[in-house]
Amino acid sequence: MTDALVIDTPDDQKTPAWWRQAVVYQIYPRSFADANGDGLGDITGILSRVDYLAELGIDAVWLSPFYPSALADGGYDVADYRDVDPRLGTLADFDAMVAALHERGIRVVVDIVPNHTSNLHVWFQEALAAGRGSAERERYIFREGTGVDGSEPPTDWQSTFGGGAWERVDDGQWYFHHFAVEQPDLNWANPEVREDFLETLRFWSDRGVDGFRIDVAHMLTKDFADPLPSRVELEAIPRDGNHPLFDRDDVHEVYAAWREVFNAYDPPRTAVAEAWVETPERRAKYASADGLGQAFNFDLLVADFDAAQFRAIIADNLAQARATGSSTTWVLSNHDVTRHATRYGLPPLAGRTVKQGTEWVAAGGPEDQLDRVGGLRRARAATLLLLGLPGSTYLYQGEELGLHEVAGITPEQRQDPAFFRGGAFDGLGRDGCRVPLPWTADGPSFGFGTAGAHLPQPAWFAEHAVGAEAPDPSSTLSFYRRALALRHELQTEEALEWIETGRSDVLRFGRPNGWQVVSNFGTEPFALDAYARIVLSSGADAVASVPGETTVWIAPTA
């Protein structure tokens, strides 16, 4: 491990509130670009594509975990929080990447995974060696078993990835793991754990990192006081701040201490919580200015392409943002869900609670069930709507190419532990949205690297490659570039006013400077006012009307 290198933030990037209406591009490092030809994306690969990111027009990148990891869960099993996985590069490579991004006005957000470590982390190895009652085991959640000779787990709880949530070690004790068996949960009642993560936040902040995305932020603190409830009893306990495992009120003591660290920098470091909670009021606690400052809303990840659903979600989340003083976050795709171009090409959920796309993936991705052209058309319309909203927008790598979910991955090619263990992630796991990006229309991995890719790329990736789309003004990549450039020109205060359209399938709103967004979720054209000047359309050219399944931006009047 290397001592932190203090890197100053350029003066032109010392805007404290830069994050409030930023466009943040999520990079899954192992699938973005492979510089050394080993089939795995790396930090130098990202460095080689910084001009692409600048041309795209984003404000920040968010890096999914790049730390040393055995990849039991795609990098979310962290073996060392203050280093780079040797397969992905070095700390010097990381510093060079940050510098190159900062030179282009792009800020850097990194993933922090505080709920659990890898079982290869030095702390866990020390816990195994130290034995019962040791200070080393107090960093994790160890318990004696039940039944004869403690041979049964402490409870019948289940892991999110399937199977039991307890694993027995050689001396007979059991440790708790909410996710994969290789991801033992930390004990956040232990002051040593809390102090160590403060040091990690300082380490990366000193290296120039501008912010942090907090993985499963709602799960850190836990109550393991005896007697532990059964699985049925656990599931019946309300998540109102006192649940043994989820969204406990005392987790905000942790984030208050983190905020003190963030505010010690100029500008203050930002944070956004991945917090799956029951109510808007619970989520607001994570977005507090005294805590993390912002929290993801994932409502659109489980919504149909439907005007009423979109309007209700938009209105609700803007109200939440006003209540907390934060800004809201708009997300359509990420590394955990079926890509939205595919979701919108499938039959609507119509109120069903299953995650959209998982049934299609589980069925092997039958082409006769997917409207690829229509799905991409609706995806572009939804994206342009989001980019017109107040708040920050998070894009996921590859959506700017119009990529669909990759369903044709054989069992022996899959990597996601959710596939191997079952559990809460339906379908066949999350590998289909993590397939390495296509940069060229040919080559052994479509330009991802000089050799193959760690997940199989389908033949249809060729038509979506950056090299194929960049020169085409009608491509999805060209559309994203135009939208992001124009967004910077039109951006205004964080507010909107709904404009009545007379149609339930058409949404229209105006921003304070007169910029308007019109989204037609239906199939029939929507006529516009004679004076409306359309400056961008998500689909076919629009002049006097908005075609079906299309969003347009109307310029402010002179």
XYZ file of C-alpha atoms in Angstrom:
558
model
C 0.000 0.000 0.000
C 1.317 3.454 -0.947
C 0.966 6.654 1.064
C -1.672 9.013 -0.289
C -0.516 11.629 -2.755
C -2.205 14.974 -2.119
C -3.439 16.394 -5.418
C -4.846 19.919 -5.580
C -8.172 20.491 -7.300
C -7.909 22.968 -10.210
C -9.408 26.361 -9.369
C -11.921 26.125 -12.218
C -13.371 22.984 -10.628
C -13.819 24.363 -7.108
C -17.570 24.829 -7.461
C -19.145 23.362 -4.306
C -22.511 22.622 -5.931
C -21.220 21.165 -9.201
C -22.996 17.878 -8.465
C -26.520 19.297 -8.217
C -27.218 19.181 -11.964
C -24.287 17.117 -13.194
C -24.382 14.373 -15.796
C -22.415 11.478 -14.313
C -21.252 8.595 -16.501
C -20.875 5.245 -14.761
C -17.849 3.215 -15.808
C -17.686 -0.478 -14.960
C -13.859 -0.583 -15.227
C -13.480 -4.262 -16.072
C -15.743 -3.811 -19.111
C -14.866 -0.348 -20.426
C -11.508 -0.628 -22.230
C -8.637 -3.127 -22.027
C -5.208 -1.557 -22.601
C -3.002 -4.604 -21.988
C -4.940 -7.212 -23.947
C -5.709 -9.601 -21.094
C -9.463 -9.499 -21.687
C -10.148 -7.394 -18.606
C -10.734 -3.648 -18.685
C -8.235 -1.550 -16.760
C -7.361 1.945 -15.550
C -5.008 2.581 -18.463
C -7.860 1.616 -20.762
C -9.983 4.346 -19.205
C -7.074 6.774 -19.568
C -6.892 5.927 -23.273
C -10.543 6.952 -23.704
C -10.638 10.252 -21.807
C -11.028 12.202 -25.055
C -14.067 10.076 -25.885
C -15.545 10.956 -22.493
C -14.798 14.653 -23.034
C -16.405 14.583 -26.484
C -19.460 12.903 -24.997
C -19.959 15.970 -22.804
C -20.320 14.492 -19.337
C -19.519 16.337 -16.097
C -18.172 13.428 -14.059
C -17.384 9.732 -14.166
C -18.349 7.270 -11.483
C -16.017 4.278 -11.286
C -17.438 0.999 -10.060
C -14.922 -0.844 -7.834
C -11.377 -1.082 -9.196
C -9.826 -2.328 -5.935
C -7.979 -5.641 -5.456
C -10.652 -8.322 -5.627
C -11.114 -12.007 -6.363
C -14.201 -10.986 -8.389
C -16.580 -13.092 -6.359
C -19.055 -10.254 -6.987
C -17.713 -8.229 -9.877
C -15.288 -6.256 -7.725
C -17.718 -5.556 -4.885
C -15.725 -8.026 -2.786
C -12.896 -5.647 -1.849
C -9.618 -7.041 -0.538
C -7.882 -3.654 -0.080
C -9.751 -0.335 -0.038
C -6.648 1.791 -0.661
C -5.128 0.246 -3.753
C -5.838 -0.694 -7.364
C -6.271 -4.308 -8.450
C -2.921 -5.259 -10.072
C -4.859 -6.638 -13.037
C -6.311 -3.156 -13.558
C -3.174 -1.109 -12.945
C -1.432 0.821 -10.194
C -2.034 3.842 -8.017
C 0.201 5.782 -10.405
C -2.133 4.793 -13.252
C -5.070 5.958 -11.166
C -3.411 9.317 -10.487
C -2.699 9.774 -14.197
C -6.328 8.996 -15.051
C -7.640 11.487 -12.483
C -5.279 14.160 -13.777
C -6.317 13.552 -17.389
C -10.007 13.712 -16.533
C -9.560 16.854 -14.457
C -7.660 18.486 -17.322
C -10.786 17.984 -19.426
C -13.121 19.336 -16.768
C -14.435 15.898 -15.772
C -14.720 15.099 -12.080
C -14.183 11.652 -10.558
C -16.533 9.729 -8.245
C -15.468 6.341 -6.871
C -17.444 3.472 -5.405
C -17.047 2.764 -1.685
C -18.244 -0.652 -0.440
C -18.559 -0.314 3.347
C -21.023 -3.065 4.269
C -18.626 -5.959 3.722
C -15.080 -6.830 2.689
C -13.682 -9.672 0.668
C -12.871 -12.816 2.622
C -9.322 -12.211 1.351
C -9.065 -8.852 3.123
C -6.252 -8.855 5.683
C -8.745 -8.143 8.455
C -10.788 -11.244 7.703
C -7.704 -13.408 7.409
C -6.593 -12.098 10.804
C -10.043 -12.860 12.219
C -9.835 -16.463 11.045
C -6.385 -16.879 12.557
C -7.126 -15.134 15.868
C -10.099 -17.268 16.879
C -13.025 -16.849 19.252
C -13.321 -13.755 21.383
C -10.493 -11.919 19.648
C -10.416 -8.240 18.760
C -9.886 -9.291 15.166
C -13.205 -11.132 15.060
C -14.970 -8.121 16.526
C -14.442 -6.338 13.214
C -16.950 -8.763 11.668
C -20.129 -10.487 12.815
C -19.248 -13.893 14.260
C -21.669 -16.003 16.287
C -21.858 -19.454 17.789
C -24.049 -21.923 15.986
C -27.151 -23.712 17.225
C -28.062 -27.365 17.470
C -25.745 -30.189 18.440
C -22.159 -28.902 18.833
C -23.159 -25.618 17.157
C -23.386 -27.356 13.806
C -26.455 -25.396 12.704
C -26.299 -21.694 11.721
C -27.322 -19.053 14.283
C -30.494 -18.283 12.267
C -32.259 -19.477 9.143
C -31.739 -16.162 7.367
C -31.065 -16.186 3.622
C -28.398 -14.355 1.624
C -29.518 -11.947 -1.098
C -27.546 -14.088 -3.545
C -29.275 -17.264 -2.395
C -28.479 -19.891 0.199
C -27.916 -19.340 3.887
C -26.575 -16.048 5.229
C -24.119 -17.735 7.629
C -20.886 -19.592 6.883
C -19.046 -21.834 9.349
C -15.277 -21.508 9.846
C -12.821 -24.185 10.929
C -13.128 -23.600 14.675
C -16.912 -23.953 14.523
C -18.058 -20.325 14.698
C -20.222 -18.778 11.973
C -19.917 -15.408 10.223
C -22.701 -13.386 8.652
C -22.694 -12.482 4.945
C -25.672 -10.679 3.467
C -24.324 -11.216 -0.042
C -21.886 -13.849 -1.342
C -20.090 -16.150 1.080
C -16.872 -14.388 0.041
C -18.293 -11.073 1.354
C -18.345 -11.152 5.183
C -20.276 -8.236 6.700
C -18.352 -5.740 8.813
C -19.364 -4.882 12.366
C -20.121 -1.163 12.276
C -20.550 -1.069 16.056
C -16.761 -1.406 16.195
C -14.979 1.995 16.424
C -11.973 0.547 14.583
C -14.145 -0.142 11.531
C -15.530 3.389 11.577
C -12.127 5.032 11.887
C -10.594 2.901 9.157
C -13.219 3.984 6.635
C -12.653 7.626 7.509
C -9.020 7.025 6.627
C -10.066 5.436 3.322
C -12.203 8.466 2.439
C -9.247 10.752 3.174
C -6.907 8.544 1.139
C -8.925 8.888 -2.061
C -9.906 12.508 -1.448
C -6.206 13.361 -1.095
C -5.619 11.732 -4.489
C -8.067 14.150 -6.107
C -11.287 12.123 -6.018
C -14.252 14.513 -6.087
C -16.950 12.289 -4.610
C -18.128 8.865 -3.533
C -20.977 6.535 -4.403
C -21.884 4.513 -1.305
C -22.818 0.900 -1.998
C -25.868 -0.398 -0.042
C -25.668 2.654 2.216
C -28.749 1.524 4.140
C -27.189 -1.684 5.476
C -24.114 -0.798 7.529
C -25.335 -0.730 11.113
C -27.097 -3.790 12.520
C -28.609 -5.086 15.754
C -27.539 -8.638 16.550
C -28.738 -8.668 20.147
C -30.023 -12.043 21.324
C -32.429 -13.585 20.775
C -32.096 -13.287 17.015
C -35.420 -13.516 15.160
C -36.271 -16.290 12.736
C -36.414 -15.590 9.017
C -40.203 -15.247 9.116
C -40.008 -12.935 12.118
C -37.264 -10.882 10.489
C -39.293 -10.333 7.325
C -42.265 -9.137 9.388
C -40.331 -6.406 11.202
C -41.106 -2.949 9.763
C -38.213 -1.007 8.248
C -38.907 2.119 10.238
C -35.452 2.832 11.598
C -35.223 -0.064 14.061
C -35.003 -3.095 11.782
C -32.111 -5.387 12.801
C -30.500 -5.257 9.339
C -31.871 -2.484 7.137
C -32.120 1.313 7.168
C -31.468 1.801 10.848
C -31.557 5.317 12.273
C -28.106 4.857 13.800
C -26.481 4.516 10.355
C -26.733 8.282 10.038
C -24.229 8.682 12.867
C -21.737 7.074 10.486
C -22.554 9.477 7.670
C -22.434 12.535 9.912
C -18.799 11.640 10.631
C -18.181 11.120 6.904
C -19.643 14.547 6.160
C -17.087 16.129 8.502
C -14.344 14.515 6.396
C -15.949 15.620 3.118
C -16.337 19.208 4.300
C -12.671 19.448 5.245
C -11.813 19.630 1.522
C -12.133 22.525 -0.926
C -14.509 22.026 -2.575
C -16.278 19.621 -0.202
C -16.291 16.054 -1.467
C -19.690 14.849 -2.610
C -21.485 11.586 -1.931
C -24.533 9.768 -3.216
C -26.214 6.905 -1.382
C -27.451 3.682 -2.877
C -30.225 3.323 -0.310
C -33.097 0.914 -0.927
C -35.638 2.125 1.620
C -39.373 1.925 2.199
C -40.499 5.557 2.042
C -39.388 8.942 0.669
C -38.987 10.150 4.243
C -36.467 7.396 4.939
C -34.486 8.189 1.771
C -34.426 11.884 2.664
C -32.247 11.115 5.684
C -29.435 9.927 3.409
C -29.715 13.035 1.230
C -29.406 15.362 4.213
C -26.777 18.102 4.005
C -25.453 16.778 7.333
C -25.047 13.308 5.831
C -24.226 12.073 2.359
C -25.994 14.933 0.606
C -27.665 12.995 -2.200
C -29.426 9.641 -2.623
C -30.323 7.681 -5.706
C -33.931 7.357 -6.681
C -34.419 4.123 -8.578
C -38.120 4.502 -9.261
C -37.717 4.687 -13.041
C -35.825 1.385 -13.066
C -39.097 -0.402 -12.361
C -41.468 1.847 -14.336
C -43.002 1.251 -17.729
C -42.592 3.697 -20.603
C -45.779 5.392 -19.501
C -46.601 9.094 -19.139
C -48.603 8.779 -15.924
C -45.898 6.733 -14.197
C -43.148 9.112 -15.300
C -45.050 12.210 -14.179
C -45.839 10.754 -10.747
C -42.212 9.679 -10.209
C -40.853 13.043 -11.362
C -43.214 15.048 -9.183
C -42.595 12.869 -6.144
C -38.819 12.986 -6.391
C -38.657 16.727 -7.022
C -40.772 17.201 -3.899
C -38.355 15.008 -1.939
C -35.420 17.052 -3.205
C -37.074 20.295 -2.120
C -37.734 18.857 1.330
C -34.097 17.869 1.868
C -32.393 20.736 0.084
C -30.651 18.159 -2.083
C -31.037 17.568 -5.799
C -32.616 14.455 -7.167
C -30.951 11.763 -9.295
C -32.357 10.345 -12.522
C -31.317 6.831 -13.546
C -32.527 4.505 -16.325
C -29.729 1.912 -16.412
C -26.817 0.724 -14.283
C -24.657 -2.336 -13.636
C -27.419 -4.155 -11.727
C -30.427 -3.972 -14.076
C -31.493 -4.911 -17.587
C -30.566 -2.116 -20.003
C -33.468 0.256 -20.589
C -33.419 -0.059 -24.399
C -34.346 -3.709 -23.829
C -36.820 -3.038 -21.019
C -38.766 -0.636 -23.223
C -38.818 -3.172 -26.063
C -40.667 -5.745 -23.947
C -44.364 -5.861 -22.986
C -45.126 -3.439 -20.134
C -45.130 -4.670 -16.552
C -48.591 -3.181 -16.022
C -48.263 -3.251 -12.261
C -46.466 -6.577 -11.866
C -43.695 -6.457 -9.269
C -41.076 -8.534 -11.122
C -38.060 -6.570 -12.350
C -38.562 -5.630 -15.979
C -36.438 -7.706 -18.319
C -35.521 -10.485 -15.915
C -38.120 -12.907 -17.260
C -36.927 -12.274 -20.820
C -33.287 -12.847 -19.843
C -34.225 -16.002 -17.909
C -35.986 -17.312 -21.015
C -32.766 -16.926 -23.006
C -33.654 -13.611 -24.644
C -36.122 -14.765 -27.315
C -35.960 -12.286 -30.205
C -39.644 -12.662 -31.064
C -40.520 -11.070 -27.716
C -38.247 -8.033 -28.099
C -38.964 -4.977 -30.216
C -35.375 -3.769 -30.600
C -36.156 -0.755 -32.770
C -39.095 0.368 -30.660
C -37.181 -0.219 -27.428
C -34.325 2.015 -28.532
C -36.720 4.678 -29.792
C -38.459 4.788 -26.404
C -35.106 4.679 -24.580
C -33.885 7.743 -26.455
C -37.133 9.557 -25.714
C -36.913 8.710 -22.020
C -33.261 9.786 -21.851
C -33.955 13.156 -23.461
C -36.786 13.703 -21.000
C -34.466 12.980 -18.064
C -31.729 15.252 -19.379
C -34.248 18.086 -19.420
C -35.181 17.645 -15.763
C -33.696 19.595 -12.860
C -31.267 17.505 -10.853
C -28.407 15.187 -11.790
C -28.582 12.420 -14.376
C -26.588 9.191 -14.171
C -25.769 7.442 -17.443
C -24.437 3.894 -17.694
C -21.624 3.032 -20.077
C -22.898 1.811 -23.429
C -26.337 3.360 -23.265
C -24.970 6.188 -25.438
C -24.405 3.504 -28.104
C -27.968 2.224 -27.851
C -26.813 -1.134 -26.496
C -29.406 -3.738 -25.623
C -29.028 -6.361 -22.923
C -26.885 -9.346 -23.920
C -28.931 -12.444 -23.155
C -26.974 -15.123 -25.012
C -24.421 -15.901 -22.303
C -24.003 -19.589 -21.563
C -23.853 -20.898 -17.984
C -20.139 -21.639 -18.215
C -19.481 -18.060 -19.379
C -21.393 -16.356 -16.578
C -19.674 -14.622 -13.654
C -22.406 -13.135 -11.471
C -22.767 -14.962 -8.120
C -26.480 -14.261 -8.323
C -26.616 -16.734 -11.225
C -24.780 -19.468 -9.368
C -26.597 -19.073 -6.048
C -30.033 -17.824 -7.096
C -31.547 -15.352 -4.674
C -33.138 -11.952 -5.065
C -31.596 -11.135 -8.452
C -34.064 -12.716 -10.831
C -33.329 -14.153 -14.234
C -29.764 -15.179 -14.951
C -27.950 -12.507 -13.006
C -26.450 -9.202 -14.142
C -23.777 -10.227 -16.620
C -25.828 -9.110 -19.629
C -25.418 -5.408 -18.862
C -21.726 -5.799 -17.981
C -20.487 -7.107 -21.336
C -17.396 -5.156 -22.525
C -18.069 -2.194 -24.802
C -17.568 -2.279 -28.597
C -15.189 0.426 -29.834
C -14.624 -0.814 -33.394
C -16.776 -2.837 -35.769
C -14.207 -5.616 -36.035
C -11.360 -7.226 -34.111
C -11.304 -10.044 -31.558
C -13.239 -7.946 -29.022
C -14.614 -5.092 -31.152
C -11.759 -2.825 -30.071
C -12.254 -3.419 -26.352
C -8.726 -4.825 -26.362
C -6.269 -6.625 -28.600
C -7.534 -10.049 -27.535
C -10.854 -11.448 -26.356
C -13.222 -10.079 -23.721
C -13.985 -11.533 -20.305
C -17.692 -11.778 -21.204
C -18.871 -12.777 -24.702
C -19.876 -9.983 -27.087
C -22.609 -10.712 -29.643
C -22.141 -10.144 -33.380
C -24.682 -7.303 -33.375
C -22.269 -5.226 -31.273
C -20.486 -4.327 -34.543
C -23.265 -1.963 -35.662
C -23.220 -0.253 -32.243
C -19.451 0.241 -32.050
C -18.142 3.728 -31.382
C -16.296 3.660 -34.687
C -19.514 2.891 -36.537
C -21.678 5.419 -34.713
C -19.358 8.417 -34.336
C -19.484 9.499 -38.031
C -23.240 8.857 -38.322
C -25.289 11.945 -37.402
C -28.384 9.803 -36.865
C -26.708 7.398 -34.429
C -27.501 7.175 -30.751
C -23.956 8.306 -29.906
C -24.362 11.456 -32.007
C -27.735 12.064 -30.351
C -26.225 11.815 -26.848
C -23.405 14.166 -27.786
C -25.840 16.777 -29.135
C -28.106 16.424 -26.095
C -25.322 16.825 -23.555
C -23.805 19.805 -25.357
C -27.171 21.540 -25.623
C -27.997 20.730 -21.997
C -24.981 22.732 -20.899
C -26.183 25.680 -22.965
C -29.778 25.559 -21.710
C -29.214 24.631 -18.069
C -31.008 26.844 -15.572
C -32.354 26.870 -12.020
C -33.580 23.644 -10.426
C -37.284 24.008 -11.063
C -39.956 23.144 -13.588
C -43.563 24.005 -14.299
C -45.939 21.482 -15.818
C -47.773 22.634 -18.951
C -51.150 21.103 -19.730
C -51.233 19.178 -23.017
C -54.809 17.933 -23.141
C -53.518 14.386 -23.639
C -52.783 11.812 -20.953
C -49.940 10.310 -22.992
C -48.022 13.573 -23.490
C -45.937 15.347 -20.840
C -44.774 18.933 -21.205
C -42.893 21.141 -18.790
C -40.945 24.363 -18.845
C -37.761 25.334 -17.039
C -37.324 28.837 -15.541
C -35.511 30.252 -18.580
C -38.230 29.177 -21.020
C -36.620 25.911 -22.108
C -39.404 23.366 -22.661
C -39.477 19.589 -22.865
C -42.296 17.704 -24.585
C -42.493 13.906 -24.393
C -45.019 11.984 -26.445
C -45.437 8.531 -24.874
C -48.223 7.652 -27.299
C -48.162 6.716 -30.967
C -50.131 9.627 -32.483
C -48.310 12.920 -33.217
C -48.790 15.815 -30.812
C -49.265 19.220 -32.433
C -47.117 22.081 -31.148
C -47.701 25.801 -30.948
C -46.838 27.671 -34.120
C -44.061 29.625 -32.392
C -42.315 26.618 -30.814
C -38.733 26.229 -32.053
C -37.550 22.637 -31.710
C -33.794 22.441 -31.171
C -33.462 18.702 -30.524
C -35.534 15.584 -31.103
C -34.909 12.085 -29.771
C -36.102 10.555 -33.017
C -37.362 11.689 -36.367
C -37.101 15.355 -37.287
C -39.915 17.321 -35.717
C -41.121 20.740 -36.805
C -44.787 21.392 -36.118
C -45.536 18.280 -34.063
C -43.915 15.678 -31.838
C -43.986 12.179 -33.366
C -45.085 9.226 -31.271
C -42.635 7.862 -28.696
C -40.429 10.925 -29.076
C -39.161 13.743 -26.857
C -38.250 17.198 -28.140
C -36.602 20.221 -26.595
C -38.004 23.658 -27.377
C -35.617 26.589 -27.154
C -36.351 29.549 -24.911
C -37.942 32.452 -26.770
C -35.555 35.255 -27.657
